[in-house]
XYZ file of C-alpha atoms in Angstrom:
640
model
C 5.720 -116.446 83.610
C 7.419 -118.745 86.102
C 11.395 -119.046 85.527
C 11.981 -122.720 84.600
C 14.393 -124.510 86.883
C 17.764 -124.981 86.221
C 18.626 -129.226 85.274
C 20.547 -130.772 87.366
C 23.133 -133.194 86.510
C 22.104 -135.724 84.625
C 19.190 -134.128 83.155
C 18.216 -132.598 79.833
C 15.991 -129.262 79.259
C 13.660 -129.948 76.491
C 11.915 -126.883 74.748
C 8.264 -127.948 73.559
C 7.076 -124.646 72.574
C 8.177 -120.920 71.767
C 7.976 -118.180 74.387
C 4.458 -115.878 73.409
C 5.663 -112.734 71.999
C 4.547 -109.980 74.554
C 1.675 -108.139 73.949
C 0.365 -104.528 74.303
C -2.647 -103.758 76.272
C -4.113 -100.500 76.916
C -6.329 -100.101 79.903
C -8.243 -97.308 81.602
C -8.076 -96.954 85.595
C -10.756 -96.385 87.734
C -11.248 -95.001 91.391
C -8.179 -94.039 93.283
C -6.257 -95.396 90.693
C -7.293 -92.949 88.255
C -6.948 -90.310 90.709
C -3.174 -91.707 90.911
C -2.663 -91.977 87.286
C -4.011 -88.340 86.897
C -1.398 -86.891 89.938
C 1.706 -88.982 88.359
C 0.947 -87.856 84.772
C 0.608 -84.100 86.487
C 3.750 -84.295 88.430
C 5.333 -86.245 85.044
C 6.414 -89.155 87.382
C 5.722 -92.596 87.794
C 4.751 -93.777 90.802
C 2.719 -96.103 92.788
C -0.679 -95.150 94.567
C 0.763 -96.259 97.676
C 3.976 -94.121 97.191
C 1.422 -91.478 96.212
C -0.751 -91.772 99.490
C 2.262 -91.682 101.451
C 3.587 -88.064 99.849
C 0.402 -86.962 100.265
C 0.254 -87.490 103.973
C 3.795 -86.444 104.264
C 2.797 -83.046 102.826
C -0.177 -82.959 104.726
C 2.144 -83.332 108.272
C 4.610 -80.534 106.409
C 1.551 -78.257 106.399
C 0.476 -79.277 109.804
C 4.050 -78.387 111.192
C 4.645 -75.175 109.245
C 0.858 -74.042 110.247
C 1.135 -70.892 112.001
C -1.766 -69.316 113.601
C -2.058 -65.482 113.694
C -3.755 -63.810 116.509
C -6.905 -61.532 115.468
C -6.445 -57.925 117.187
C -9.579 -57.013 116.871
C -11.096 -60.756 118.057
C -12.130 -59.717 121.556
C -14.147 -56.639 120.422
C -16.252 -58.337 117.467
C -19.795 -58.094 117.724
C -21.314 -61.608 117.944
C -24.783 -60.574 116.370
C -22.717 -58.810 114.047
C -21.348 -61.949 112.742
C -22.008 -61.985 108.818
C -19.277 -58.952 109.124
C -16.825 -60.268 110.550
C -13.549 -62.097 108.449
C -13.666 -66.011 109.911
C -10.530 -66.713 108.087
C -8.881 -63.961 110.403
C -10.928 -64.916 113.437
C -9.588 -68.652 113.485
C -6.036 -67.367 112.992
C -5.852 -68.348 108.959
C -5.454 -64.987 107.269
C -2.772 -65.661 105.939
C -3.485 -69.160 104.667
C -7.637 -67.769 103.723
C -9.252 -70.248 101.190
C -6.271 -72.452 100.666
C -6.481 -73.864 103.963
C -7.775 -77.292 104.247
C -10.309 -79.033 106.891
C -7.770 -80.813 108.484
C -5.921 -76.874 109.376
C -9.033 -75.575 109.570
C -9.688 -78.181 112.553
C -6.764 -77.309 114.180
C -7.085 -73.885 114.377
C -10.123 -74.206 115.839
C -8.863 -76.429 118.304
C -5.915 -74.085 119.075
C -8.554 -70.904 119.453
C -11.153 -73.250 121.441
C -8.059 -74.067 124.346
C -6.757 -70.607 124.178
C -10.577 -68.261 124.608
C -13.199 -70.613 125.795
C -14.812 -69.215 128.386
C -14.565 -71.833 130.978
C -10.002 -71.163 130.654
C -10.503 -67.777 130.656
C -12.932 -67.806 133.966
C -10.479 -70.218 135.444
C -7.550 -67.014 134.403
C -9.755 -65.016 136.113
C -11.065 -62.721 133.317
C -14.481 -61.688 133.128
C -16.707 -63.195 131.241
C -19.661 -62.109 129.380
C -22.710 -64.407 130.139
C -24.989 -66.102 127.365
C -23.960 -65.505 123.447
C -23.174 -61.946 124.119
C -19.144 -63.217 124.513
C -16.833 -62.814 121.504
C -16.207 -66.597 121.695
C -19.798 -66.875 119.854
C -17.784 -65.702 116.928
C -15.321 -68.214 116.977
C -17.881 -71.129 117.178
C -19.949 -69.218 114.112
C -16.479 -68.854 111.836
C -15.965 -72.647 112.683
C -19.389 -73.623 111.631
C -19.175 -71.666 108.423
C -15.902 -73.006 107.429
C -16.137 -76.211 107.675
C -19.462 -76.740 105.991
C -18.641 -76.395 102.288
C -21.563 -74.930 101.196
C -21.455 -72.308 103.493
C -17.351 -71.779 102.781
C -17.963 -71.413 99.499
C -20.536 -68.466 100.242
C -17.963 -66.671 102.203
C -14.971 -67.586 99.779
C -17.259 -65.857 97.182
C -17.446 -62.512 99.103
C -14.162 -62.558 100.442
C -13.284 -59.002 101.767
C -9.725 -59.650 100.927
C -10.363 -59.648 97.221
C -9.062 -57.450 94.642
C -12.272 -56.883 92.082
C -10.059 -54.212 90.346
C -9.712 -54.463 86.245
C -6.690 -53.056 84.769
C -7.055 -49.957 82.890
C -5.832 -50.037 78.899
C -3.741 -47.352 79.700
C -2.205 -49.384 82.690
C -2.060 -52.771 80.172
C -0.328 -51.278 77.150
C 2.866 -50.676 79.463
C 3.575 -53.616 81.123
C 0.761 -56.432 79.722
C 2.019 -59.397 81.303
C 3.113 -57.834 84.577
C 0.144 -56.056 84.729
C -2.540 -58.875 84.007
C -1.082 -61.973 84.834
C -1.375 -61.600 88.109
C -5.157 -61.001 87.807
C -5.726 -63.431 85.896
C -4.312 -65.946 88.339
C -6.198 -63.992 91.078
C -9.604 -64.629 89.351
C -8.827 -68.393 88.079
C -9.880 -69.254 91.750
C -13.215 -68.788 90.636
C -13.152 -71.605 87.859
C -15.528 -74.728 87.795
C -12.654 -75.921 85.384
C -9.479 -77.125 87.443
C -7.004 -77.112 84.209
C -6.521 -73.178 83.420
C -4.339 -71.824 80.506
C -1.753 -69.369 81.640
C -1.205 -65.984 80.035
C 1.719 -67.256 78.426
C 4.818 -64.708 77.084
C 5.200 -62.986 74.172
C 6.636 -66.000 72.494
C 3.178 -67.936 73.154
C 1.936 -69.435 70.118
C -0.981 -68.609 68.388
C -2.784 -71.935 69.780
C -1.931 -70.902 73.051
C -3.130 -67.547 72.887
C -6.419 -68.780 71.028
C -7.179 -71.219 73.902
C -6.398 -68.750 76.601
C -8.857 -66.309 75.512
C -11.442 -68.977 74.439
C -11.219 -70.381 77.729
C -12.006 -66.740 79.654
C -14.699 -65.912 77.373
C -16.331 -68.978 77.887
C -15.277 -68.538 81.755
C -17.608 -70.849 83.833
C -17.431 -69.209 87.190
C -18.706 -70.701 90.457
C -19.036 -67.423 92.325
C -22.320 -66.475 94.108
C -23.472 -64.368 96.451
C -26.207 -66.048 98.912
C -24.269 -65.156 101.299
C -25.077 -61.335 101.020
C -28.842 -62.079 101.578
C -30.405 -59.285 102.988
C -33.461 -61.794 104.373
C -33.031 -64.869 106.427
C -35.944 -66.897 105.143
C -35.370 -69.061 108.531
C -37.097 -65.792 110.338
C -39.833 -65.785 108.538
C -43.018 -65.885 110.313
C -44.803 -67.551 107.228
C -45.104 -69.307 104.123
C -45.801 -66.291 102.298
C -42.982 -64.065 104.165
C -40.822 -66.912 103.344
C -42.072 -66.905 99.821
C -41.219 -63.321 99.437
C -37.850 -63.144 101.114
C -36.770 -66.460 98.505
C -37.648 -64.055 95.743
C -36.136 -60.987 96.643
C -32.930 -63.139 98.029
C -32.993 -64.777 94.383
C -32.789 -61.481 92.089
C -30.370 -59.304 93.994
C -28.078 -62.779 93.204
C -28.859 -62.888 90.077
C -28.488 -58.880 89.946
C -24.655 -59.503 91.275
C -24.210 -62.324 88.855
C -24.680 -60.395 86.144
C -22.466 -57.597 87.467
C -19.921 -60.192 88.612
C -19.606 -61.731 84.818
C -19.634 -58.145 83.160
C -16.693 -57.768 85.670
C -15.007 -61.014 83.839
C -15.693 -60.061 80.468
C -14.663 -56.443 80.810
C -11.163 -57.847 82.082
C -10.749 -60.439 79.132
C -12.184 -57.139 76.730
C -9.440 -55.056 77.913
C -6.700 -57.730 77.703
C -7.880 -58.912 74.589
C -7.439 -55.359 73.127
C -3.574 -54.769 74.865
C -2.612 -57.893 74.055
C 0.630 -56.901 72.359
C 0.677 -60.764 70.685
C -3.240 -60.012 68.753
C -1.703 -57.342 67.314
C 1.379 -58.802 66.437
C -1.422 -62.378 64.919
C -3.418 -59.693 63.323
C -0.758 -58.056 61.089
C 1.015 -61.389 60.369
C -2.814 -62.264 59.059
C -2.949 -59.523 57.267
C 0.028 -59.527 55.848
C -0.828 -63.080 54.781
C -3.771 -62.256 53.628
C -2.552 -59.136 51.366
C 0.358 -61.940 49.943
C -2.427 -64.305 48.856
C -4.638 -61.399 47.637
C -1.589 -60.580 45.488
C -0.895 -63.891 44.534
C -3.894 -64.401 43.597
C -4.412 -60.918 41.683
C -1.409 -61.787 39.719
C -2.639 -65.438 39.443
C -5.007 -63.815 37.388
C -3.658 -61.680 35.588
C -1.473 -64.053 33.932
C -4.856 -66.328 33.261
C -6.206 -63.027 31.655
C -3.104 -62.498 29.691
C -3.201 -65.876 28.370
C -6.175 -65.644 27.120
C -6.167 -62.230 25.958
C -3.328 -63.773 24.075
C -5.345 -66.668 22.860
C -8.185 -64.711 21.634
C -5.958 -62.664 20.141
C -4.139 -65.530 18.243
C -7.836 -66.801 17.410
C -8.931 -63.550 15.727
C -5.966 -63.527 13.947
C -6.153 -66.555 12.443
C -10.257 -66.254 11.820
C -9.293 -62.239 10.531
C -6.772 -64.659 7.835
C -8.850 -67.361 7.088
C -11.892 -64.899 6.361
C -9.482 -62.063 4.268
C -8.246 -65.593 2.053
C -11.698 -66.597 2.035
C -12.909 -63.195 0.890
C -9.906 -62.988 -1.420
C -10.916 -66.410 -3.184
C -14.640 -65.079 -3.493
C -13.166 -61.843 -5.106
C -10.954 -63.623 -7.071
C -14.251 -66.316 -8.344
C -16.261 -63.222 -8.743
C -13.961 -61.171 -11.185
C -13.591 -64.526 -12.937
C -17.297 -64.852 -12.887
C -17.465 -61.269 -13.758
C -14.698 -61.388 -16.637
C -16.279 -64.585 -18.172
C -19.983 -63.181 -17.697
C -18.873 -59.928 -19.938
C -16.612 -62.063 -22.033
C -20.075 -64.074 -22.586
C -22.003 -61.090 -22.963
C -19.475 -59.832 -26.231
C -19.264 -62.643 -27.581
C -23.400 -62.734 -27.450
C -23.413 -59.217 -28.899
C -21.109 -59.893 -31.406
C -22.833 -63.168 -32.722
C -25.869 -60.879 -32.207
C -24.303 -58.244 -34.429
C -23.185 -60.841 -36.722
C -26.452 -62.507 -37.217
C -28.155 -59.096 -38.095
C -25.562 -57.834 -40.263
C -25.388 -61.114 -42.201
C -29.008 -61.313 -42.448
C -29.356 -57.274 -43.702
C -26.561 -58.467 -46.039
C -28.516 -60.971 -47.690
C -31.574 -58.686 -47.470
C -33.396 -60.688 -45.139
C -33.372 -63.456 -47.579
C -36.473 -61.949 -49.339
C -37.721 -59.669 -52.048
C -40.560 -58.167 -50.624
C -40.648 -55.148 -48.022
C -43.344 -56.565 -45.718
C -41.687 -59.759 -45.607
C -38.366 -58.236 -44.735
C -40.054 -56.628 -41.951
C -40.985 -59.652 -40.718
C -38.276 -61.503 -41.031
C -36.534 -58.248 -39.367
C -38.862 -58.832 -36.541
C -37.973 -62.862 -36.437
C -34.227 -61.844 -36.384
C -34.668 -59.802 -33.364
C -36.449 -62.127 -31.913
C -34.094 -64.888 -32.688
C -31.492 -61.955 -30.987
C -33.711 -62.090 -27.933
C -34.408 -65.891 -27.180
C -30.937 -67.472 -28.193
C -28.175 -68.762 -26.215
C -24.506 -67.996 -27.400
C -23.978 -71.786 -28.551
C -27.445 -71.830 -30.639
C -26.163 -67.860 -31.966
C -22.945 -69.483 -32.929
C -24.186 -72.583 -34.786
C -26.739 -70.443 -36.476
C -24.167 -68.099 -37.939
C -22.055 -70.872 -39.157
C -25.036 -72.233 -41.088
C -25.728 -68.982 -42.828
C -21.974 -68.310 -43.346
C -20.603 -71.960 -45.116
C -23.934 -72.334 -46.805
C -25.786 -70.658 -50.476
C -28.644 -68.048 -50.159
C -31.078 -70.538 -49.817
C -29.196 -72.691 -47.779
C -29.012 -70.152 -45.389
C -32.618 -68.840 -45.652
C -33.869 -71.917 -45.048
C -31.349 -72.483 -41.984
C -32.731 -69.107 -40.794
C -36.680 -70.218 -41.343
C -36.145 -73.214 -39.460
C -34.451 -71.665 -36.412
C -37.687 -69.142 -36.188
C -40.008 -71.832 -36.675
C -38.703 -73.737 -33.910
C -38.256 -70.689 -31.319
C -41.931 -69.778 -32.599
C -43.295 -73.499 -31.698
C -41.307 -73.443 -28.260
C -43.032 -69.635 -27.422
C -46.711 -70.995 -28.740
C -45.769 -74.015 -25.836
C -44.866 -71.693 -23.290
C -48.199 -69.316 -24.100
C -50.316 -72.650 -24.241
C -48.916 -74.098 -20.940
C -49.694 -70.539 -19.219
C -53.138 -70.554 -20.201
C -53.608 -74.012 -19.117
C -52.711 -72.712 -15.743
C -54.041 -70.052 -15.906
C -58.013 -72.324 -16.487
C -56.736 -74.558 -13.883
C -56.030 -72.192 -11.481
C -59.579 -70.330 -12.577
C -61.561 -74.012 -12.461
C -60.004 -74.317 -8.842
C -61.224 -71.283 -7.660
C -64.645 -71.972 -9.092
C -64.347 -75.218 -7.506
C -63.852 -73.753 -4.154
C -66.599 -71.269 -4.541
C -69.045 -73.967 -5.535
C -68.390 -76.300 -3.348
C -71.894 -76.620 -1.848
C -73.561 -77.414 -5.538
C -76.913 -77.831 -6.130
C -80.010 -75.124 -6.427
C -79.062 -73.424 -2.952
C -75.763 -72.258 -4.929
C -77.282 -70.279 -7.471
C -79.277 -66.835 -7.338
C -76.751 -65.005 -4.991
C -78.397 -61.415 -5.961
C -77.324 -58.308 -4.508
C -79.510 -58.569 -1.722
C -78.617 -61.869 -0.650
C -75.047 -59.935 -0.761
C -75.822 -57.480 1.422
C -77.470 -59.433 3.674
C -74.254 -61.606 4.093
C -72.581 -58.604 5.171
C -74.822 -57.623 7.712
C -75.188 -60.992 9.185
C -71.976 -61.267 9.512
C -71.247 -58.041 11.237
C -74.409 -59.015 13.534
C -72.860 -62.194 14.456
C -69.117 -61.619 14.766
C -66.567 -64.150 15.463
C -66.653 -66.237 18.849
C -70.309 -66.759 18.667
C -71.436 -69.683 19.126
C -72.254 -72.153 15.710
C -71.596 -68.823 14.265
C -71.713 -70.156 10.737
C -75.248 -71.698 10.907
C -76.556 -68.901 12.722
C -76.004 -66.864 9.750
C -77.894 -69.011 7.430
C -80.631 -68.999 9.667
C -80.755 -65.326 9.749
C -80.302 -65.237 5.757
C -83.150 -68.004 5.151
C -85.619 -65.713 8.097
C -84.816 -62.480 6.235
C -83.935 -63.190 2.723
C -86.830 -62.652 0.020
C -85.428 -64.767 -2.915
C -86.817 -68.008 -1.275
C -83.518 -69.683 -1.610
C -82.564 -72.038 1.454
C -78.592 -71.771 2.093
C -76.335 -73.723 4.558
C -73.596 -73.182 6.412
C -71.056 -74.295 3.978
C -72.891 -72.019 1.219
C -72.122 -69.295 3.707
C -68.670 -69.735 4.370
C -67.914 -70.259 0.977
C -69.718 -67.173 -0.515
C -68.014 -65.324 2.199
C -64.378 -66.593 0.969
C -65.137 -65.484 -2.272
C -66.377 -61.962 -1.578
C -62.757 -61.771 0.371
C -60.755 -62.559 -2.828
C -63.147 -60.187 -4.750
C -61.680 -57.370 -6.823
C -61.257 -53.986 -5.367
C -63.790 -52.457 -7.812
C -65.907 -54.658 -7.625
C -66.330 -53.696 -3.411
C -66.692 -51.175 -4.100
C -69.700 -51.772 -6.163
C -71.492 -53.558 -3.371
C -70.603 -51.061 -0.986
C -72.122 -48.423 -3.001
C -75.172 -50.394 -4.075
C -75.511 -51.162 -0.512
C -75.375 -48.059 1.018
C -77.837 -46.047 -1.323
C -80.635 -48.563 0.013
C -79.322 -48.092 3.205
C -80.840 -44.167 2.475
C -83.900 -45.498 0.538
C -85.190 -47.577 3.691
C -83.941 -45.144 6.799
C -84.835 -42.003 7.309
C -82.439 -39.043 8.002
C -80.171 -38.154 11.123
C -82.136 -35.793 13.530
C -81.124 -32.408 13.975
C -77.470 -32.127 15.648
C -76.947 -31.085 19.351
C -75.867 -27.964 18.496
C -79.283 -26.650 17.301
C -81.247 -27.938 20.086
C -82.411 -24.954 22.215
C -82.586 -25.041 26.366
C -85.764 -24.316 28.085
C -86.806 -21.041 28.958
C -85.406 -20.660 32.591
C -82.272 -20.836 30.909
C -82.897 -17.413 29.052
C -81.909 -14.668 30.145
C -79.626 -15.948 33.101
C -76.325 -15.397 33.504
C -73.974 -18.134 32.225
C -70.115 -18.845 30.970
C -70.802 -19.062 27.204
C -67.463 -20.463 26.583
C -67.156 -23.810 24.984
C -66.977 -27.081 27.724
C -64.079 -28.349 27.480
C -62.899 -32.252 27.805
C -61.429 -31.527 32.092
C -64.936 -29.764 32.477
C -67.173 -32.508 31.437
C -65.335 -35.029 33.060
C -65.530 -32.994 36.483
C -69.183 -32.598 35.683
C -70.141 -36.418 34.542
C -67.680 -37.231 38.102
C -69.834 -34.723 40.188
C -73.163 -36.145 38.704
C -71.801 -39.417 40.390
C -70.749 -38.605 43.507
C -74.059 -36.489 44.062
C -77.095 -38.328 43.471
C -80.713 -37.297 42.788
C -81.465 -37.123 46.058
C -78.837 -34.965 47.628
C -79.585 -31.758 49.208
C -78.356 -28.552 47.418
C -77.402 -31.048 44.369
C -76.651 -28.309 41.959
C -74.928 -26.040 43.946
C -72.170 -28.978 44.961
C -71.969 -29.762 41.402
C -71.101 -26.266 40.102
C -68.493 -25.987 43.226
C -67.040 -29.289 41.709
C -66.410 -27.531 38.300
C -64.392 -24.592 38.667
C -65.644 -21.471 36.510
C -69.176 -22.922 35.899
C -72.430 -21.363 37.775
C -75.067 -23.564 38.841
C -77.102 -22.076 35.876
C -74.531 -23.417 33.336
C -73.675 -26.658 34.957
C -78.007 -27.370 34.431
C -77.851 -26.380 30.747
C -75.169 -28.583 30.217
C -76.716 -31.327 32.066
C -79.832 -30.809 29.426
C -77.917 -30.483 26.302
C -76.249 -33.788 27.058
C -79.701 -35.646 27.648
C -81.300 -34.276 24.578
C -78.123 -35.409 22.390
C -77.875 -38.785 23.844
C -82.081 -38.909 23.004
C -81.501 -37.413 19.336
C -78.294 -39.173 18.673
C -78.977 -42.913 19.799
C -81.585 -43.593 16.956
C -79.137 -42.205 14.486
C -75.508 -43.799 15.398
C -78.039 -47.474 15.992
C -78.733 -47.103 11.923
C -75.312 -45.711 10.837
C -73.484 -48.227 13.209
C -73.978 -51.254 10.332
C -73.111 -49.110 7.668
C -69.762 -47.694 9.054
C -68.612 -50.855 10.156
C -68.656 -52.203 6.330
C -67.053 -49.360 5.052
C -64.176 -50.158 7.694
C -64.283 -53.447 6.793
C -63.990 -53.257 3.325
C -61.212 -50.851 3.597
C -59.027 -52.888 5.981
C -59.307 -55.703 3.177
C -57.788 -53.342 0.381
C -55.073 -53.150 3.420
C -54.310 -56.300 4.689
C -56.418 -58.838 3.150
C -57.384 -60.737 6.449
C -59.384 -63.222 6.343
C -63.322 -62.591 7.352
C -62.917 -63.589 10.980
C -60.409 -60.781 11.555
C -62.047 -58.587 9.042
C -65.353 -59.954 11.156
C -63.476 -59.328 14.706
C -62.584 -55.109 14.198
């Protein structure tokens, strides 16, 4: 903003418009100007990138000035073909400064070490000198050109001979930590990609501090390699191939001392890690924070389960009252219930009592024996079908009123309890039909001619169709009708729905009366089969059975299973059948294992004809029993 300028006499300042407030900008340098933002916020001053440039070149002079180089001893008797072994830092007079020196020292020493032993000054001194490369000043030129190409410095700096690889022992680090380790730490921070590296810190180092350090090493991005330990100079190869080859060997023994290099790293952090007297020191303040909030917690707890232990507590209580003064109110109603039920009761005995004694008084209000008996019977009764109230009235009657006052009281109370027990018998019986005409309703259903003649062998024939067809067949119902109309001889044509409703009916039939048909049934069952052959244990083995040796001890269940399982797994046409068999069935000959064999085929030949014909007849008798049981309906009874 340009300064006005000040009036001069005679003139006025006018003021047309305030002075913008000033405003805050943030902005973000670039180029050198970052690099000068980043070197004043290290140094934490403020200063221009001129000022910056200049202290930089001031300490650059400084450096120049204090440079001192230090003569190599050994320089004149190194071994220029021997060159990879030699230290170039040393040979160019920079021990001392080693990988902190810059080009610009670097440079000078050279130039220093080029005036003082080329060849040309030293002929001109009159020494002798060495002709072609075989002169140590080879290795001055070769620790130049390795220096001050980067890529090549950085090879050496990673193999520098000066180097301590050593790790502090635990034993060593539990003394004197921080003496012991920070220096290594700094030693092997050289190697960082990162330029910002934590410190080790003291033993008042926070626990951020301390987490960041250690987070920082294990992560530690080192830029450490070791090409320059090649064993193979691919340049000398005579091939592709060769060159090929040396590339891959060159490649793992790197990797190889990689590997070893960051074990190295992580071995050091490992060992610091676990002397670090301030992780102990984090670790029992966590656990000690940790057991405080366990404990908090626990009694936390606690006092939430006391609470409600308490409320429960209170809530039984007051359910345990409520239910005893419940229970005492439903006493109390049922001894009231109780008192006025037997107060009821004697007062119904005693118009009871009263009623017969008045009525034995007056003789029964009749002359002759049989009708007092009668009447004795009508009092009684009168005794057994009144209420208290009706007792009560009745006894009044007979007591304010004459003889036949009273007798006629007395007739008309039995005439009316007599009308109201002839209702009750009338209205049973009615029931009683209806029910009865219901049933018959249901059981006729179908009408007509084909629900009539429904003779015992139609009966029977239900039965067995309806064990031949059980439930789940298919139009089971009609199939049954079409059996009975094929096989019946009465000539009457029947339906399904005759069928299904006969069948209901035999269900609901009395006990007895199954009976009946099961017996009925069953003795022409024996009319029309004949009887059950002779049993197995009559039939008689063939003759090269007699005679012969054999285990005349009853088979028993494990021995005709082995046998029917040896049958299987040897067939007809296996050599030696018979003798594999018996070997299957411990304590059985050959002999006896053949009998058996025979018995078993002559009862399954006897026996089939004869469980076929009893197989209809048993399963009625189950049938019919299992109804006297459970009364299922005929699919289930059908179904077993």
């Amino acid at each position: 903003v340009k300064m006005l300028k000040e009036a001069t006499d005679g003139q006025l300042t006018a003021r047309y418009d305030a002075v913008a407030a000033s405003v805050q900008v943030q902005f973000e340098p670039v180029g050198r100007w970052f690099e000068a933002f980043l070197k004043r916020r290290s140094r934490n001053v403020s200063a221009s990138f001129q000022e910056l440039e200049e202290e930089e070149e001031l300490s650059e002079e400084e450096e120049d000035e204090e440079l001192q180089l230090e003569e190599y001893p050994m320089l004149k008797t190194l071994d220029p073909k021997d060159w990879k072994n030699q230290d170039h830092y040393a040979v160019l007079g920079l021990a001392r400064v080693r990988y902190k020196a810059t080009q610009k020292q670097i440079k000078a020493a050279h130039k220093a070490m080029v005036l003082k032993h080329h060849p040309d000054k030293r002929k001109a001194a009159g020494e002798q000198i060495v002709e072609g490369d075989n002169d140590y000043f080879t290795c001055i030129t070769k620790a130049m050109e390795m220096l001050s190409d980067p890529v090549k410095r950085r090879a050496f700096d990673s193999v520098d001979p000066t180097f301590d690889n050593m790790v502090p022992s635990k034993a060593e680090g539990k003394e004197n930590f921080f003496e012991v380790f920070a220096p290594v730490f700094e030693r092997n921070s050289r190697w960082s990609v990162k330029k910002h590296i934590p410190s080790l810190g003291s033993m008042d180092a926070s626990f951020e501090e301390v987490d960041n350090f250690y987070s920082f090493w294990y992560n530690f991005d080192s830029w450490r390699e070791f090409s320059y330990l090649d064993e193979e100079e691919k340049e000398k190869a005579e091939c592709r191939d060769e060159r090929r080859w040396i590339e891959k060997q060159n490649r793992a023994s790197r990797a190889q001392r990689k590997k070893e290099e960051m074990n190295r790293i992580r071995t050091l952090v490992d060992t610091a890690y676990n002397c670090d007297p301030r992780i102990k020191k984090f670790k029992e303040e966590e656990k000690a924070r940790k057991e405080s909030e366990k404990k908090a917690k626990a009694e936390a707890k606690k006092r939430e389960q006391e609470e409600k232990e308490r409320v429960r507590q209170e809530e039984e209580k007051a359910a345990r009252m409520l239910r005893e003064k419940e229970e005492e109110v439903a006493r109390q109603a049922a001894q009231q219930a109780k008192k006025e039920k037997e107060a009821q009761k004697k007062a119904i005995k005693k118009e009871r009592q009263k009623l017969r004694t008045t009525c034995k008084t007056h003789s029964y209000f009749t002359d002759n024996e049989a009708d007092g008996v009668r009447m004795m019977e009508e009092v009684e009764k009168l005794c057994d079908r009144l209420e208290l109230t009706s007792l009560q009235t009745l006894n009044e009657a007979l007591a304010s009123g004459n003889k036949e006052q009273s007798k006629a009281a007395l007739e008309k109370q039995v005439q009316e309890v007599n009308d109201q027990m002839q209702k009750e018998k009338e209205a049973e019986m009615q029931a009683q039909q209806a029910a009865r005409g219901a049933e018959h309703t249901s059981a006729g259903g179908g009408g007509g001619a084909n629900n009539r003649g429904w003779n015992e062998e139609d009966l029977q024939l239900l039965i067995k169709a309806v064990n031949l067809f059980p439930a789940g067949t298919n139009a089971r119902w009609e199939v049954i009708a079409n059996y009975m109309n094929q096989h019946s001889s009465s000539g009457v044509k029947r339906n399904a729905k005759d069928v299904i409703n006969k069948a209901k009916t035999l269900q609901k039939l009395d006990p007895h009366q199954k009976d009946e048909i099961n017996r009925k049934a069953f003795e022409k069952f024996k009319k029309e089969h004949s009887v059950v052959p002779q049993t197995v244990d009559n039939a008689v083995p063939s003759e090269r059975f007699d005679g012969a040796e054999s285990n005349s001890s009853p088979w028993t269940t494990e021995e005709q299973k082995l046998l029917e399982q040896a049958l299987k797994t040897y067939p007809v046409n296996t050599p030696e059948r018979w003798e594999k068999i018996s070997d299957a069935v411990p304590g059985r000959s050959k002999k006896d294992c053949m009998k058996r064999y025979k018995v078993s085929q002559n009862t399954q030949t006897h026996t089939r004809h004869g469980l076929l014909t009893l197989l209809c007849c048993s399963l009625f008798y189950n049938k019919i029993n299992m109804e006297k049981k459970a009364h299922l309906k005929l699919s289930c009874f059908c179904d077993c």
